[in-house]
Amino acid sequence: MPARTTGARSSALSSARSSAASSASSSASGRDARSGAGNGTKASGGVQSLDRAFAILETIADAGGVISLSQLASGTNLPLPTIHRLVRTLVDLGYVRQEPSRQYALGPRLIRLGETTSRRLATWARPHLSAVVAELGESVNLAMLDGDQVVYVGQVMPSQNSMRMFTEVGRRVDPHTTAVGKAILASCDDDVIRGLLSRTGMASRTEHSITTPDEFIAEIERTRSRGYALDNEEQELGVRCVAVAVPGDSRLAISMSGPLTRMSDSNVEKAVRPLRAAAEAVAAELHTRD
């Protein structure tokens, strides 16, 4: 997990949903969660055209932010004429843009929605992050998988330690070198993970970074087995991090990071219970506000 010493900026999440919990899901599970948006039905009490429009936005996001019409048809199970009509409306509104390649990408008007959602999410989560900091005395972060990258949307730091880990809120990093990225990806199918890795390129941040898909899938298997993820100096030398995913399909994770000298195996194991409690509390917050 990145430890930063200066600066902060707001996150520009390309999230279309007004709730962060419903803004992200994998392509397959997202179609299930949308209650048949692609097969001619609509969510109970919902509006079919809106349900389908969000299905399109989420499918574009799941593809890394850029997608072809044929991929949209496959990902949403919507007829091509319907996709043409809805995409044209989304383009006119600025929520989707057409690339020179004639593929479609998420549009700039989503940035403001994402920024606002990010700020609200950090506000809702802060009391739960603070509870973990009070118990463990280390920096605690909230992060979200946005497209193919992890973006940090909240942090609470302790006051008592002279050496504190500062992660710039709004900073975006590739998931494969972070504990939060591993925790989130552990819920995805291996082929989805491999697709993401092929797009990001698996750049090495330190000598400890995992840089091959097979090695990363093996690490994801270990993460699934133990129920939490680790970053062992993979993002920054001298820094260790432990993370758990927020339950549900939110693509959120909460982590604790600290200097290697304080992040012993026993302290990491001690952190798992309060991190899980905070993750469950954030999930409950999102469900209540959804």
Coordinates of C-alpha atoms in Angstrom, one line a residue:
M1 CA 0.0 0.0 0.0
P2 CA 1.4 3.4 -0.9
A3 CA 2.7 5.5 2.0
R4 CA 2.8 9.2 1.1
T5 CA 4.2 12.2 2.9
T6 CA 2.7 15.2 1.2
G7 CA -0.4 16.4 -0.6
A8 CA -4.0 15.3 -1.0
R9 CA -6.5 15.6 -3.8
S10 CA -10.1 14.5 -4.3
S11 CA -11.0 11.3 -6.0
A12 CA -12.6 11.4 -9.5
L13 CA -14.4 8.1 -9.5
S14 CA -16.1 7.2 -12.8
S15 CA -19.1 5.8 -10.9
A16 CA -22.6 6.1 -12.3
R17 CA -24.6 5.0 -9.3
S18 CA -25.5 7.5 -6.6
S19 CA -24.6 4.7 -4.1
A20 CA -21.0 3.4 -4.2
A21 CA -22.3 0.0 -3.2
S22 CA -24.3 -0.5 -6.4
S23 CA -21.8 1.3 -8.6
A24 CA -19.5 -1.7 -9.2
S25 CA -19.9 -5.4 -9.8
S26 CA -18.2 -7.9 -12.0
S27 CA -19.7 -8.4 -15.5
A28 CA -21.4 -11.6 -14.6
S29 CA -22.6 -10.8 -11.1
G30 CA -23.5 -7.3 -12.2
R31 CA -26.0 -8.7 -14.7
D32 CA -27.6 -10.8 -11.9
A33 CA -27.7 -7.9 -9.5
R34 CA -29.5 -5.8 -12.1
S35 CA -32.5 -8.2 -11.9
G36 CA -32.7 -9.0 -15.6
A37 CA -32.0 -5.6 -17.1
G38 CA -30.8 -7.4 -20.3
N39 CA -33.7 -9.8 -20.8
G40 CA -36.6 -7.4 -21.1
T41 CA -37.5 -7.2 -17.4
K42 CA -36.9 -4.4 -15.0
A43 CA -36.0 -4.4 -11.3
S44 CA -39.0 -4.5 -9.0
G45 CA -40.5 -1.0 -8.8
G46 CA -37.9 0.4 -11.2
V47 CA -37.9 2.0 -14.6
Q48 CA -36.6 -0.3 -17.4
S49 CA -34.8 2.3 -19.5
L50 CA -32.9 3.6 -16.4
D51 CA -32.1 0.0 -15.4
R52 CA -30.7 -0.7 -18.9
A53 CA -28.8 2.6 -19.1
F54 CA -27.0 1.8 -15.8
A55 CA -26.4 -1.7 -17.1
I56 CA -24.6 -0.2 -20.0
L57 CA -22.5 2.2 -17.8
E58 CA -21.5 -0.6 -15.5
T59 CA -20.6 -2.9 -18.3
I60 CA -18.3 -0.2 -19.8
A61 CA -16.7 0.3 -16.4
D62 CA -16.2 -3.5 -16.0
A63 CA -14.4 -3.6 -19.3
G64 CA -11.9 -1.0 -18.1
G65 CA -13.8 2.1 -19.4
V66 CA -13.8 1.5 -23.1
I67 CA -15.9 -1.1 -25.0
S68 CA -17.2 -1.9 -28.5
L69 CA -20.9 -2.2 -29.3
S70 CA -20.6 -6.0 -29.8
Q71 CA -19.0 -6.3 -26.3
L72 CA -21.8 -4.2 -24.9
A73 CA -24.4 -6.5 -26.5
S74 CA -22.7 -9.5 -25.1
G75 CA -22.2 -8.0 -21.6
T76 CA -25.7 -6.7 -21.2
N77 CA -27.8 -9.2 -23.2
L78 CA -29.6 -6.2 -24.7
P79 CA -30.6 -6.0 -28.4
L80 CA -28.4 -3.9 -30.6
P81 CA -31.1 -1.4 -31.5
T82 CA -31.8 -0.8 -27.8
I83 CA -28.1 -0.3 -27.1
H84 CA -27.8 2.1 -30.0
R85 CA -30.7 4.2 -28.7
L86 CA -29.6 4.3 -25.1
V87 CA -25.9 4.9 -25.9
R88 CA -26.8 7.8 -28.2
T89 CA -28.8 9.4 -25.3
L90 CA -25.9 8.8 -22.9
V91 CA -23.5 10.3 -25.4
D92 CA -25.7 13.4 -25.9
L93 CA -25.8 13.8 -22.1
G94 CA -22.0 13.5 -21.7
Y95 CA -22.1 10.3 -19.6
V96 CA -20.6 8.3 -22.5
R97 CA -18.3 9.4 -25.3
Q98 CA -17.5 7.8 -28.7
E99 CA -13.8 7.3 -29.3
P100 CA -12.2 7.7 -32.8
S101 CA -12.0 3.9 -32.9
R102 CA -15.8 4.0 -32.7
Q103 CA -15.7 2.3 -29.3
Y104 CA -17.5 3.8 -26.4
A105 CA -16.0 5.1 -23.2
L106 CA -17.2 6.5 -19.9
G107 CA -17.8 10.3 -20.3
P108 CA -16.5 13.3 -18.3
R109 CA -19.9 14.1 -16.7
L110 CA -19.5 11.0 -14.5
I111 CA -16.5 12.6 -12.8
R112 CA -18.6 15.0 -10.8
L113 CA -20.9 12.2 -9.7
G114 CA -18.0 10.1 -8.7
E115 CA -16.3 12.9 -6.7
T116 CA -19.4 13.6 -4.8
T117 CA -20.1 9.9 -4.1
S118 CA -16.5 9.5 -3.0
R119 CA -16.7 12.3 -0.5
R120 CA -20.0 11.0 0.9
L121 CA -18.6 7.5 1.2
A122 CA -15.6 8.7 3.1
T123 CA -17.9 10.6 5.5
W124 CA -20.1 7.6 6.1
A125 CA -17.1 5.3 6.7
R126 CA -14.9 7.6 8.8
P127 CA -16.4 6.6 12.3
H128 CA -15.7 3.0 11.5
L129 CA -12.2 3.6 10.3
S130 CA -11.6 5.8 13.4
A131 CA -12.7 2.9 15.6
V132 CA -10.0 0.7 14.1
V133 CA -7.3 3.4 14.5
A134 CA -8.3 3.8 18.1
E135 CA -7.9 0.1 18.7
L136 CA -4.8 -0.6 16.7
G137 CA -2.9 2.7 16.5
E138 CA -2.0 2.5 12.8
S139 CA -3.3 4.2 9.7
V140 CA -6.5 2.8 8.2
N141 CA -7.6 3.3 4.6
L142 CA -10.8 2.8 2.5
A143 CA -10.2 2.0 -1.1
M144 CA -12.4 1.2 -4.1
L145 CA -11.7 -0.7 -7.4
D146 CA -12.6 1.9 -10.1
G147 CA -12.2 0.4 -13.6
D148 CA -8.9 -1.3 -13.6
Q149 CA -7.3 0.7 -10.8
V150 CA -7.6 1.1 -7.0
V151 CA -8.5 4.6 -5.8
Y152 CA -8.1 5.6 -2.1
V153 CA -11.3 7.3 -1.0
G154 CA -10.7 7.7 2.8
Q155 CA -8.0 7.6 5.5
V156 CA -7.8 8.0 9.2
M157 CA -4.3 8.4 10.8
P158 CA -3.3 7.9 14.5
S159 CA -2.1 10.8 16.5
Q160 CA 0.3 8.9 18.8
N161 CA 2.9 7.4 16.4
S162 CA 5.7 9.6 15.2
M163 CA 6.0 7.6 12.0
R164 CA 2.6 7.5 10.3
M165 CA 1.6 6.1 7.0
F166 CA -0.1 8.8 4.8
T167 CA -1.9 7.6 1.7
E168 CA -3.0 10.4 -0.6
V169 CA -6.8 10.3 -0.9
G170 CA -7.7 10.2 -4.6
R171 CA -4.5 8.4 -5.5
R172 CA -4.9 5.7 -8.1
V173 CA -2.7 2.6 -8.3
D174 CA -2.7 -0.8 -10.0
P175 CA -4.4 -3.4 -7.8
H176 CA -1.7 -6.1 -8.0
T177 CA 0.7 -4.4 -5.7
T178 CA -1.8 -3.5 -3.0
A179 CA -3.5 -5.4 -0.2
V180 CA -6.8 -3.6 -0.9
G181 CA -6.6 -4.6 -4.6
K182 CA -6.0 -8.3 -3.7
A183 CA -8.8 -8.3 -1.2
I184 CA -11.3 -6.9 -3.7
L185 CA -10.1 -9.1 -6.6
A186 CA -10.3 -12.3 -4.4
S187 CA -14.1 -12.2 -5.0
C188 CA -13.7 -12.2 -8.8
D189 CA -13.3 -15.2 -11.2
D190 CA -9.7 -15.9 -12.2
D191 CA -10.4 -15.2 -15.8
V192 CA -11.7 -11.7 -14.8
I193 CA -8.5 -11.1 -12.8
R194 CA -6.3 -12.2 -15.7
G195 CA -8.1 -9.9 -18.0
L196 CA -7.5 -7.0 -15.7
L197 CA -3.8 -7.9 -15.3
S198 CA -3.4 -8.0 -19.1
R199 CA -4.8 -4.5 -19.3
T200 CA -2.7 -3.0 -16.5
G201 CA 0.6 -4.7 -17.4
M202 CA 1.6 -5.6 -13.8
A203 CA 4.4 -3.0 -13.5
S204 CA 6.9 -3.6 -10.7
R205 CA 6.8 -1.1 -7.9
T206 CA 9.5 -2.7 -5.7
E207 CA 11.7 -5.8 -5.8
H208 CA 8.9 -7.6 -3.9
S209 CA 6.1 -6.8 -6.4
I210 CA 4.3 -9.7 -8.1
T211 CA 4.8 -9.4 -11.8
T212 CA 3.3 -12.5 -13.5
P213 CA -0.4 -13.5 -13.7
D214 CA 0.2 -17.1 -12.5
E215 CA 2.1 -15.9 -9.4
F216 CA -0.7 -13.3 -8.7
I217 CA -3.4 -15.9 -9.0
A218 CA -1.5 -18.1 -6.5
E219 CA -1.4 -15.1 -4.1
I220 CA -5.2 -14.6 -4.7
E221 CA -5.8 -18.2 -3.7
R222 CA -3.8 -17.7 -0.5
T223 CA -5.9 -14.5 0.1
R224 CA -9.2 -16.5 -0.3
S225 CA -7.9 -19.2 2.0
R226 CA -6.9 -17.0 4.9
G227 CA -9.7 -14.4 4.4
Y228 CA -7.5 -11.3 4.2
A229 CA -4.9 -9.9 1.9
L230 CA -1.3 -8.8 2.4
D231 CA 1.0 -6.3 0.8
N232 CA 4.5 -7.3 1.9
E233 CA 6.6 -4.3 0.7
E234 CA 5.1 -4.7 -2.8
Q235 CA 3.9 -1.1 -3.2
E236 CA 6.6 0.6 -1.2
L237 CA 9.7 -0.6 0.6
G238 CA 9.5 -0.7 4.4
V239 CA 5.7 -0.7 4.4
R240 CA 3.4 -3.6 5.1
C241 CA -0.4 -3.7 4.8
V242 CA -3.3 -6.0 5.6
A243 CA -6.8 -5.6 4.1
V244 CA -10.2 -7.1 4.0
A245 CA -13.0 -6.6 1.5
V246 CA -16.2 -4.9 2.4
P247 CA -19.0 -7.6 2.1
G248 CA -21.3 -7.4 -0.9
D249 CA -20.6 -6.3 -4.5
S250 CA -19.3 -2.8 -3.6
R251 CA -15.6 -3.4 -4.7
L252 CA -14.5 -1.7 -1.5
A253 CA -11.8 -2.8 0.9
I254 CA -10.4 -1.5 4.2
S255 CA -6.8 -1.8 5.1
M256 CA -4.3 -1.0 7.9
S257 CA -0.8 0.0 6.9
G258 CA 2.4 0.6 8.9
P259 CA 6.2 0.4 8.9
L260 CA 7.6 -3.1 8.6
T261 CA 9.0 -2.8 12.1
R262 CA 5.5 -2.5 13.6
M263 CA 3.6 -4.8 11.3
S264 CA 4.7 -8.1 12.7
D265 CA 2.7 -11.3 11.8
S266 CA 1.1 -11.2 15.2
N267 CA 0.0 -7.5 14.8
V268 CA -1.3 -8.3 11.3
E269 CA -3.4 -11.2 12.7
K270 CA -4.6 -8.9 15.5
A271 CA -5.8 -6.4 13.0
V272 CA -8.0 -8.8 11.0
R273 CA -10.9 -8.8 13.5
P274 CA -11.4 -5.0 13.9
L275 CA -10.9 -4.6 10.1
R276 CA -13.6 -7.1 9.4
A277 CA -15.9 -5.4 11.9
A278 CA -15.4 -2.1 10.2
A279 CA -15.9 -3.6 6.8
E280 CA -19.2 -5.1 7.9
A281 CA -20.3 -1.8 9.4
V282 CA -19.5 0.1 6.2
A283 CA -21.5 -2.5 4.2
A284 CA -24.4 -2.0 6.6
E285 CA -24.1 1.8 6.1
L286 CA -24.2 1.4 2.3
H287 CA -27.2 -1.0 2.5
T288 CA -29.1 1.5 4.8
R289 CA -28.4 4.4 2.5
D290 CA -29.0 2.5 -0.8

